[in-house]
Amino acid sequence: MSLYNHTHGFEEKEIKKKLQQFTGGSVSLSKKEDGIGILTLNNPKLMNAFTGTMMIELQEKVAELENWEDGKGLIIHGAENTFCSGSDLNAVRLLSSPQAMSLIEGLGMGSVKECHRAVLDKNENASGKSYPFVRLEVCLEDGMNMCMFMQNSLTRLMRLPLITVALVQGKALGGGAELTTACDFRAMK
């Protein structure tokens, strides 16, 4: 059940294929007989930052929880005393940069900054050379799809018929802080 579809420019199979390239870490779920689930973000080398495969695993765990008839509550925590530092910025950079750079190079511009300046300056660079209209969304399409993918997972998490608690130990940065807002309660340790 996705919030987005192809009319939004969102192709879930395509973004999953791209996310699978960024491996490392894991998201595990244990469901206890008393109806309490424990979801663990496990990527301590990167302060439990979400890699692409972890984003996919989170979506799969949320889908599993949506079908858990005996569930009452869920505790989300990070491994080794760090909650989550958001997305793995190396994956984010690699996910959006190749498309942006090929577009910028194809237009004969030297940098992202020059591309941005061309849009702001009515499609002319500093030398006065004009370019076809460049929409910044095109440069960031894969990054936007990754954000939509995570927003979909977090919205589904928020809508679970379970009491959810983010057990925040250490840092909750960027997307990690966003993950805490998808929970009913946040407990700091």
JSON list of C-alpha atoms in Angstrom, two decimals:
[
{"chain": "A", "resi": 1, "resn": "MET", "atom": "CA", "xyz": [0.00, 0.00, 0.00]},
{"chain": "A", "resi": 2, "resn": "SER", "atom": "CA", "xyz": [1.88, 3.04, -1.26]},
{"chain": "A", "resi": 3, "resn": "LEU", "atom": "CA", "xyz": [1.02, 6.71, -0.82]},
{"chain": "A", "resi": 4, "resn": "TYR", "atom": "CA", "xyz": [2.51, 7.41, -4.23]},
{"chain": "A", "resi": 5, "resn": "ASN", "atom": "CA", "xyz": [2.17, 5.92, -7.68]},
{"chain": "A", "resi": 6, "resn": "HIS", "atom": "CA", "xyz": [3.37, 6.51, -11.21]},
{"chain": "A", "resi": 7, "resn": "THR", "atom": "CA", "xyz": [1.25, 9.68, -11.53]},
{"chain": "A", "resi": 8, "resn": "HIS", "atom": "CA", "xyz": [3.58, 11.24, -8.96]},
{"chain": "A", "resi": 9, "resn": "GLY", "atom": "CA", "xyz": [6.59, 10.10, -10.99]},
{"chain": "A", "resi": 10, "resn": "PHE", "atom": "CA", "xyz": [7.23, 7.42, -8.37]},
{"chain": "A", "resi": 11, "resn": "GLU", "atom": "CA", "xyz": [8.25, 3.99, -9.62]},
{"chain": "A", "resi": 12, "resn": "GLU", "atom": "CA", "xyz": [8.75, 1.84, -6.52]},
{"chain": "A", "resi": 13, "resn": "LYS", "atom": "CA", "xyz": [10.44, -1.05, -8.36]},
{"chain": "A", "resi": 14, "resn": "GLU", "atom": "CA", "xyz": [12.95, 1.32, -9.94]},
{"chain": "A", "resi": 15, "resn": "ILE", "atom": "CA", "xyz": [13.88, 3.09, -6.72]},
{"chain": "A", "resi": 16, "resn": "LYS", "atom": "CA", "xyz": [14.19, -0.25, -4.90]},
{"chain": "A", "resi": 17, "resn": "LYS", "atom": "CA", "xyz": [16.59, -1.45, -7.59]},
{"chain": "A", "resi": 18, "resn": "LYS", "atom": "CA", "xyz": [18.70, 1.67, -7.09]},
{"chain": "A", "resi": 19, "resn": "LEU", "atom": "CA", "xyz": [18.54, 1.48, -3.28]},
{"chain": "A", "resi": 20, "resn": "GLN", "atom": "CA", "xyz": [19.73, -2.16, -3.31]},
{"chain": "A", "resi": 21, "resn": "GLN", "atom": "CA", "xyz": [23.09, -0.96, -4.63]},
{"chain": "A", "resi": 22, "resn": "PHE", "atom": "CA", "xyz": [23.80, 0.73, -1.29]},
{"chain": "A", "resi": 23, "resn": "THR", "atom": "CA", "xyz": [24.40, -2.14, 1.10]},
{"chain": "A", "resi": 24, "resn": "GLY", "atom": "CA", "xyz": [25.34, -2.36, 4.73]},
{"chain": "A", "resi": 25, "resn": "GLY", "atom": "CA", "xyz": [23.59, -2.50, 8.05]},
{"chain": "A", "resi": 26, "resn": "SER", "atom": "CA", "xyz": [20.25, -4.13, 8.72]},
{"chain": "A", "resi": 27, "resn": "VAL", "atom": "CA", "xyz": [16.83, -3.60, 10.22]},
{"chain": "A", "resi": 28, "resn": "SER", "atom": "CA", "xyz": [15.63, -6.46, 12.38]},
{"chain": "A", "resi": 29, "resn": "LEU", "atom": "CA", "xyz": [12.25, -7.13, 13.93]},
{"chain": "A", "resi": 30, "resn": "SER", "atom": "CA", "xyz": [11.49, -9.48, 16.78]},
{"chain": "A", "resi": 31, "resn": "LYS", "atom": "CA", "xyz": [7.88, -10.05, 17.81]},
{"chain": "A", "resi": 32, "resn": "LYS", "atom": "CA", "xyz": [7.26, -11.26, 21.35]},
{"chain": "A", "resi": 33, "resn": "GLU", "atom": "CA", "xyz": [4.36, -13.44, 22.43]},
{"chain": "A", "resi": 34, "resn": "ASP", "atom": "CA", "xyz": [3.08, -10.61, 24.65]},
{"chain": "A", "resi": 35, "resn": "GLY", "atom": "CA", "xyz": [2.39, -8.50, 21.52]},
{"chain": "A", "resi": 36, "resn": "ILE", "atom": "CA", "xyz": [5.42, -6.22, 21.80]},
{"chain": "A", "resi": 37, "resn": "GLY", "atom": "CA", "xyz": [7.69, -5.88, 18.80]},
{"chain": "A", "resi": 38, "resn": "ILE", "atom": "CA", "xyz": [11.26, -4.60, 18.84]},
{"chain": "A", "resi": 39, "resn": "LEU", "atom": "CA", "xyz": [12.65, -3.01, 15.68]},
{"chain": "A", "resi": 40, "resn": "THR", "atom": "CA", "xyz": [16.41, -2.50, 15.70]},
{"chain": "A", "resi": 41, "resn": "LEU", "atom": "CA", "xyz": [18.44, -0.29, 13.37]},
{"chain": "A", "resi": 42, "resn": "ASN", "atom": "CA", "xyz": [21.82, -1.93, 13.11]},
{"chain": "A", "resi": 43, "resn": "ASN", "atom": "CA", "xyz": [24.55, 0.01, 11.34]},
{"chain": "A", "resi": 44, "resn": "PRO", "atom": "CA", "xyz": [26.77, 1.21, 14.21]},
{"chain": "A", "resi": 45, "resn": "LYS", "atom": "CA", "xyz": [29.79, 1.99, 11.98]},
{"chain": "A", "resi": 46, "resn": "LEU", "atom": "CA", "xyz": [27.73, 4.83, 10.48]},
{"chain": "A", "resi": 47, "resn": "MET", "atom": "CA", "xyz": [25.80, 5.74, 13.66]},
{"chain": "A", "resi": 48, "resn": "ASN", "atom": "CA", "xyz": [22.90, 3.57, 12.41]},
{"chain": "A", "resi": 49, "resn": "ALA", "atom": "CA", "xyz": [22.49, 5.65, 9.25]},
{"chain": "A", "resi": 50, "resn": "PHE", "atom": "CA", "xyz": [20.02, 4.19, 6.76]},
{"chain": "A", "resi": 51, "resn": "THR", "atom": "CA", "xyz": [21.68, 2.58, 3.77]},
{"chain": "A", "resi": 52, "resn": "GLY", "atom": "CA", "xyz": [19.59, 1.74, 0.71]},
{"chain": "A", "resi": 53, "resn": "THR", "atom": "CA", "xyz": [19.10, -1.86, 1.78]},
{"chain": "A", "resi": 54, "resn": "MET", "atom": "CA", "xyz": [18.08, -0.71, 5.27]},
{"chain": "A", "resi": 55, "resn": "MET", "atom": "CA", "xyz": [15.40, 1.53, 3.72]},
{"chain": "A", "resi": 56, "resn": "ILE", "atom": "CA", "xyz": [14.01, -1.47, 1.88]},
{"chain": "A", "resi": 57, "resn": "GLU", "atom": "CA", "xyz": [14.18, -3.62, 5.02]},
{"chain": "A", "resi": 58, "resn": "LEU", "atom": "CA", "xyz": [12.31, -0.95, 7.00]},
{"chain": "A", "resi": 59, "resn": "GLN", "atom": "CA", "xyz": [9.54, -0.99, 4.40]},
{"chain": "A", "resi": 60, "resn": "GLU", "atom": "CA", "xyz": [9.37, -4.80, 4.60]},
{"chain": "A", "resi": 61, "resn": "LYS", "atom": "CA", "xyz": [9.22, -4.75, 8.42]},
{"chain": "A", "resi": 62, "resn": "VAL", "atom": "CA", "xyz": [6.43, -2.15, 8.39]},
{"chain": "A", "resi": 63, "resn": "ALA", "atom": "CA", "xyz": [4.48, -4.34, 5.94]},
{"chain": "A", "resi": 64, "resn": "GLU", "atom": "CA", "xyz": [4.99, -7.31, 8.28]},
{"chain": "A", "resi": 65, "resn": "LEU", "atom": "CA", "xyz": [3.73, -5.23, 11.23]},
{"chain": "A", "resi": 66, "resn": "GLU", "atom": "CA", "xyz": [0.66, -4.14, 9.25]},
{"chain": "A", "resi": 67, "resn": "ASN", "atom": "CA", "xyz": [-0.34, -7.80, 9.13]},
{"chain": "A", "resi": 68, "resn": "TRP", "atom": "CA", "xyz": [0.53, -8.65, 12.75]},
{"chain": "A", "resi": 69, "resn": "GLU", "atom": "CA", "xyz": [-2.82, -9.45, 14.34]},
{"chain": "A", "resi": 70, "resn": "ASP", "atom": "CA", "xyz": [-1.43, -10.04, 17.86]},
{"chain": "A", "resi": 71, "resn": "GLY", "atom": "CA", "xyz": [0.60, -6.83, 17.97]},
{"chain": "A", "resi": 72, "resn": "LYS", "atom": "CA", "xyz": [0.02, -4.24, 20.69]},
{"chain": "A", "resi": 73, "resn": "GLY", "atom": "CA", "xyz": [3.17, -2.13, 20.70]},
{"chain": "A", "resi": 74, "resn": "LEU", "atom": "CA", "xyz": [6.47, -1.50, 18.99]},
{"chain": "A", "resi": 75, "resn": "ILE", "atom": "CA", "xyz": [9.77, -0.21, 20.36]},
{"chain": "A", "resi": 76, "resn": "ILE", "atom": "CA", "xyz": [12.23, 1.20, 17.83]},
{"chain": "A", "resi": 77, "resn": "HIS", "atom": "CA", "xyz": [15.86, 1.62, 18.84]},
{"chain": "A", "resi": 78, "resn": "GLY", "atom": "CA", "xyz": [19.34, 1.78, 17.36]},
{"chain": "A", "resi": 79, "resn": "ALA", "atom": "CA", "xyz": [22.21, -0.58, 18.02]},
{"chain": "A", "resi": 80, "resn": "GLU", "atom": "CA", "xyz": [25.11, 0.37, 20.27]},
{"chain": "A", "resi": 81, "resn": "ASN", "atom": "CA", "xyz": [23.66, 3.43, 22.01]},
{"chain": "A", "resi": 82, "resn": "THR", "atom": "CA", "xyz": [22.98, 5.56, 18.93]},
{"chain": "A", "resi": 83, "resn": "PHE", "atom": "CA", "xyz": [19.45, 5.91, 17.61]},
{"chain": "A", "resi": 84, "resn": "CYS", "atom": "CA", "xyz": [19.92, 6.95, 13.97]},
{"chain": "A", "resi": 85, "resn": "SER", "atom": "CA", "xyz": [21.94, 9.57, 12.12]},
{"chain": "A", "resi": 86, "resn": "GLY", "atom": "CA", "xyz": [19.54, 9.71, 9.17]},
{"chain": "A", "resi": 87, "resn": "SER", "atom": "CA", "xyz": [20.42, 8.53, 5.68]},
{"chain": "A", "resi": 88, "resn": "ASP", "atom": "CA", "xyz": [23.88, 7.38, 4.70]},
{"chain": "A", "resi": 89, "resn": "LEU", "atom": "CA", "xyz": [25.06, 10.56, 2.97]},
{"chain": "A", "resi": 90, "resn": "ASN", "atom": "CA", "xyz": [27.42, 8.60, 0.72]},
{"chain": "A", "resi": 91, "resn": "ALA", "atom": "CA", "xyz": [24.41, 6.76, -0.72]},
{"chain": "A", "resi": 92, "resn": "VAL", "atom": "CA", "xyz": [22.41, 9.98, -1.04]},
{"chain": "A", "resi": 93, "resn": "ARG", "atom": "CA", "xyz": [25.26, 11.70, -2.86]},
{"chain": "A", "resi": 94, "resn": "LEU", "atom": "CA", "xyz": [25.82, 8.79, -5.24]},
{"chain": "A", "resi": 95, "resn": "LEU", "atom": "CA", "xyz": [22.13, 8.31, -5.83]},
{"chain": "A", "resi": 96, "resn": "SER", "atom": "CA", "xyz": [21.48, 11.83, -7.08]},
{"chain": "A", "resi": 97, "resn": "SER", "atom": "CA", "xyz": [24.88, 13.00, -8.37]},
{"chain": "A", "resi": 98, "resn": "PRO", "atom": "CA", "xyz": [25.40, 10.89, -11.52]},
{"chain": "A", "resi": 99, "resn": "GLN", "atom": "CA", "xyz": [22.20, 12.16, -13.15]},
{"chain": "A", "resi": 100, "resn": "ALA", "atom": "CA", "xyz": [22.78, 15.73, -12.09]},
{"chain": "A", "resi": 101, "resn": "MET", "atom": "CA", "xyz": [26.39, 15.75, -13.26]},
{"chain": "A", "resi": 102, "resn": "SER", "atom": "CA", "xyz": [25.60, 14.17, -16.64]},
{"chain": "A", "resi": 103, "resn": "LEU", "atom": "CA", "xyz": [22.85, 16.75, -17.20]},
{"chain": "A", "resi": 104, "resn": "ILE", "atom": "CA", "xyz": [25.13, 19.61, -16.21]},
{"chain": "A", "resi": 105, "resn": "GLU", "atom": "CA", "xyz": [27.98, 18.33, -18.39]},
{"chain": "A", "resi": 106, "resn": "GLY", "atom": "CA", "xyz": [25.57, 17.78, -21.30]},
{"chain": "A", "resi": 107, "resn": "LEU", "atom": "CA", "xyz": [24.60, 21.44, -21.11]},
{"chain": "A", "resi": 108, "resn": "GLY", "atom": "CA", "xyz": [28.24, 22.50, -21.16]},
{"chain": "A", "resi": 109, "resn": "MET", "atom": "CA", "xyz": [28.13, 23.85, -17.64]},
{"chain": "A", "resi": 110, "resn": "GLY", "atom": "CA", "xyz": [31.06, 23.32, -15.35]},
{"chain": "A", "resi": 111, "resn": "SER", "atom": "CA", "xyz": [29.37, 22.80, -12.00]},
{"chain": "A", "resi": 112, "resn": "VAL", "atom": "CA", "xyz": [26.15, 22.40, -10.06]},
{"chain": "A", "resi": 113, "resn": "LYS", "atom": "CA", "xyz": [26.61, 26.00, -8.92]},
{"chain": "A", "resi": 114, "resn": "GLU", "atom": "CA", "xyz": [26.71, 27.20, -12.55]},
{"chain": "A", "resi": 115, "resn": "CYS", "atom": "CA", "xyz": [23.60, 25.10, -13.31]},
{"chain": "A", "resi": 116, "resn": "HIS", "atom": "CA", "xyz": [21.77, 26.69, -10.38]},
{"chain": "A", "resi": 117, "resn": "ARG", "atom": "CA", "xyz": [22.95, 30.17, -11.40]},
{"chain": "A", "resi": 118, "resn": "ALA", "atom": "CA", "xyz": [21.71, 29.57, -14.97]},
{"chain": "A", "resi": 119, "resn": "VAL", "atom": "CA", "xyz": [18.24, 28.79, -13.68]},
{"chain": "A", "resi": 120, "resn": "LEU", "atom": "CA", "xyz": [18.22, 31.82, -11.38]},
{"chain": "A", "resi": 121, "resn": "ASP", "atom": "CA", "xyz": [19.64, 34.13, -14.05]},
{"chain": "A", "resi": 122, "resn": "LYS", "atom": "CA", "xyz": [17.00, 33.30, -16.67]},
{"chain": "A", "resi": 123, "resn": "ASN", "atom": "CA", "xyz": [18.98, 30.44, -18.14]},
{"chain": "A", "resi": 124, "resn": "GLU", "atom": "CA", "xyz": [22.20, 32.32, -18.83]},
{"chain": "A", "resi": 125, "resn": "ASN", "atom": "CA", "xyz": [25.55, 31.56, -17.30]},
{"chain": "A", "resi": 126, "resn": "ALA", "atom": "CA", "xyz": [28.06, 34.19, -16.24]},
{"chain": "A", "resi": 127, "resn": "SER", "atom": "CA", "xyz": [29.38, 34.51, -19.80]},
{"chain": "A", "resi": 128, "resn": "GLY", "atom": "CA", "xyz": [25.88, 35.27, -21.14]},
{"chain": "A", "resi": 129, "resn": "LYS", "atom": "CA", "xyz": [25.57, 31.93, -22.93]},
{"chain": "A", "resi": 130, "resn": "SER", "atom": "CA", "xyz": [21.98, 30.70, -22.65]},
{"chain": "A", "resi": 131, "resn": "TYR", "atom": "CA", "xyz": [20.87, 27.13, -22.06]},
{"chain": "A", "resi": 132, "resn": "PRO", "atom": "CA", "xyz": [17.60, 25.26, -22.39]},
{"chain": "A", "resi": 133, "resn": "PHE", "atom": "CA", "xyz": [15.44, 25.62, -19.30]},
{"chain": "A", "resi": 134, "resn": "VAL", "atom": "CA", "xyz": [16.85, 23.39, -16.59]},
{"chain": "A", "resi": 135, "resn": "ARG", "atom": "CA", "xyz": [14.45, 22.18, -13.93]},
{"chain": "A", "resi": 136, "resn": "LEU", "atom": "CA", "xyz": [16.27, 21.48, -10.69]},
{"chain": "A", "resi": 137, "resn": "GLU", "atom": "CA", "xyz": [13.89, 18.56, -10.02]},
{"chain": "A", "resi": 138, "resn": "VAL", "atom": "CA", "xyz": [15.42, 16.71, -12.97]},
{"chain": "A", "resi": 139, "resn": "CYS", "atom": "CA", "xyz": [18.83, 16.97, -11.30]},
{"chain": "A", "resi": 140, "resn": "LEU", "atom": "CA", "xyz": [17.44, 15.51, -8.10]},
{"chain": "A", "resi": 141, "resn": "GLU", "atom": "CA", "xyz": [14.86, 12.98, -9.36]},
{"chain": "A", "resi": 142, "resn": "ASP", "atom": "CA", "xyz": [16.44, 9.90, -7.77]},
{"chain": "A", "resi": 143, "resn": "GLY", "atom": "CA", "xyz": [16.96, 11.75, -4.49]},
{"chain": "A", "resi": 144, "resn": "MET", "atom": "CA", "xyz": [13.31, 12.81, -4.53]},
{"chain": "A", "resi": 145, "resn": "ASN", "atom": "CA", "xyz": [12.20, 9.24, -5.19]},
{"chain": "A", "resi": 146, "resn": "MET", "atom": "CA", "xyz": [14.30, 8.06, -2.23]},
{"chain": "A", "resi": 147, "resn": "CYS", "atom": "CA", "xyz": [12.60, 10.68, -0.04]},
{"chain": "A", "resi": 148, "resn": "MET", "atom": "CA", "xyz": [9.17, 9.58, -1.28]},
{"chain": "A", "resi": 149, "resn": "PHE", "atom": "CA", "xyz": [10.08, 5.96, -0.58]},
{"chain": "A", "resi": 150, "resn": "MET", "atom": "CA", "xyz": [11.05, 6.77, 3.01]},
{"chain": "A", "resi": 151, "resn": "GLN", "atom": "CA", "xyz": [8.08, 9.09, 3.54]},
{"chain": "A", "resi": 152, "resn": "ASN", "atom": "CA", "xyz": [5.81, 6.27, 2.42]},
{"chain": "A", "resi": 153, "resn": "SER", "atom": "CA", "xyz": [7.42, 3.85, 4.89]},
{"chain": "A", "resi": 154, "resn": "LEU", "atom": "CA", "xyz": [7.29, 6.34, 7.77]},
{"chain": "A", "resi": 155, "resn": "THR", "atom": "CA", "xyz": [3.65, 7.26, 7.08]},
{"chain": "A", "resi": 156, "resn": "ARG", "atom": "CA", "xyz": [2.72, 3.59, 7.09]},
{"chain": "A", "resi": 157, "resn": "LEU", "atom": "CA", "xyz": [4.66, 3.17, 10.35]},
{"chain": "A", "resi": 158, "resn": "MET", "atom": "CA", "xyz": [2.78, 6.11, 11.86]},
{"chain": "A", "resi": 159, "resn": "ARG", "atom": "CA", "xyz": [-0.57, 4.58, 10.83]},
{"chain": "A", "resi": 160, "resn": "LEU", "atom": "CA", "xyz": [0.11, 1.18, 12.41]},
{"chain": "A", "resi": 161, "resn": "PRO", "atom": "CA", "xyz": [-2.57, 0.11, 14.90]},
{"chain": "A", "resi": 162, "resn": "LEU", "atom": "CA", "xyz": [0.17, -0.29, 17.51]},
{"chain": "A", "resi": 163, "resn": "ILE", "atom": "CA", "xyz": [1.52, 1.98, 20.24]},
{"chain": "A", "resi": 164, "resn": "THR", "atom": "CA", "xyz": [4.94, 2.95, 18.92]},
{"chain": "A", "resi": 165, "resn": "VAL", "atom": "CA", "xyz": [7.85, 4.22, 20.99]},
{"chain": "A", "resi": 166, "resn": "ALA", "atom": "CA", "xyz": [11.17, 5.55, 19.71]},
{"chain": "A", "resi": 167, "resn": "LEU", "atom": "CA", "xyz": [13.77, 4.70, 22.35]},
{"chain": "A", "resi": 168, "resn": "VAL", "atom": "CA", "xyz": [16.32, 7.40, 21.61]},
{"chain": "A", "resi": 169, "resn": "GLN", "atom": "CA", "xyz": [19.77, 6.60, 22.92]},
{"chain": "A", "resi": 170, "resn": "GLY", "atom": "CA", "xyz": [22.43, 8.98, 21.73]},
{"chain": "A", "resi": 171, "resn": "LYS", "atom": "CA", "xyz": [21.83, 10.94, 18.55]},
{"chain": "A", "resi": 172, "resn": "ALA", "atom": "CA", "xyz": [18.72, 11.16, 16.36]},
{"chain": "A", "resi": 173, "resn": "LEU", "atom": "CA", "xyz": [19.78, 13.33, 13.41]},
{"chain": "A", "resi": 174, "resn": "GLY", "atom": "CA", "xyz": [18.12, 14.16, 10.10]},
{"chain": "A", "resi": 175, "resn": "GLY", "atom": "CA", "xyz": [16.01, 11.22, 9.00]},
{"chain": "A", "resi": 176, "resn": "GLY", "atom": "CA", "xyz": [16.59, 9.66, 12.43]},
{"chain": "A", "resi": 177, "resn": "ALA", "atom": "CA", "xyz": [14.74, 12.57, 14.02]},
{"chain": "A", "resi": 178, "resn": "GLU", "atom": "CA", "xyz": [12.07, 12.19, 11.36]},
{"chain": "A", "resi": 179, "resn": "LEU", "atom": "CA", "xyz": [11.73, 8.51, 12.29]},
{"chain": "A", "resi": 180, "resn": "THR", "atom": "CA", "xyz": [11.03, 9.51, 15.90]},
{"chain": "A", "resi": 181, "resn": "THR", "atom": "CA", "xyz": [8.16, 11.74, 14.75]},
{"chain": "A", "resi": 182, "resn": "ALA", "atom": "CA", "xyz": [6.48, 8.74, 13.10]},
{"chain": "A", "resi": 183, "resn": "CYS", "atom": "CA", "xyz": [6.19, 7.18, 16.57]},
{"chain": "A", "resi": 184, "resn": "ASP", "atom": "CA", "xyz": [3.51, 7.88, 19.16]},
{"chain": "A", "resi": 185, "resn": "PHE", "atom": "CA", "xyz": [6.06, 8.44, 21.93]},
{"chain": "A", "resi": 186, "resn": "ARG", "atom": "CA", "xyz": [9.74, 9.30, 22.21]},
{"chain": "A", "resi": 187, "resn": "ALA", "atom": "CA", "xyz": [11.74, 8.22, 25.23]},
{"chain": "A", "resi": 188, "resn": "MET", "atom": "CA", "xyz": [15.25, 9.62, 25.71]},
{"chain": "A", "resi": 189, "resn": "LYS", "atom": "CA", "xyz": [17.86, 7.65, 27.55]}
]
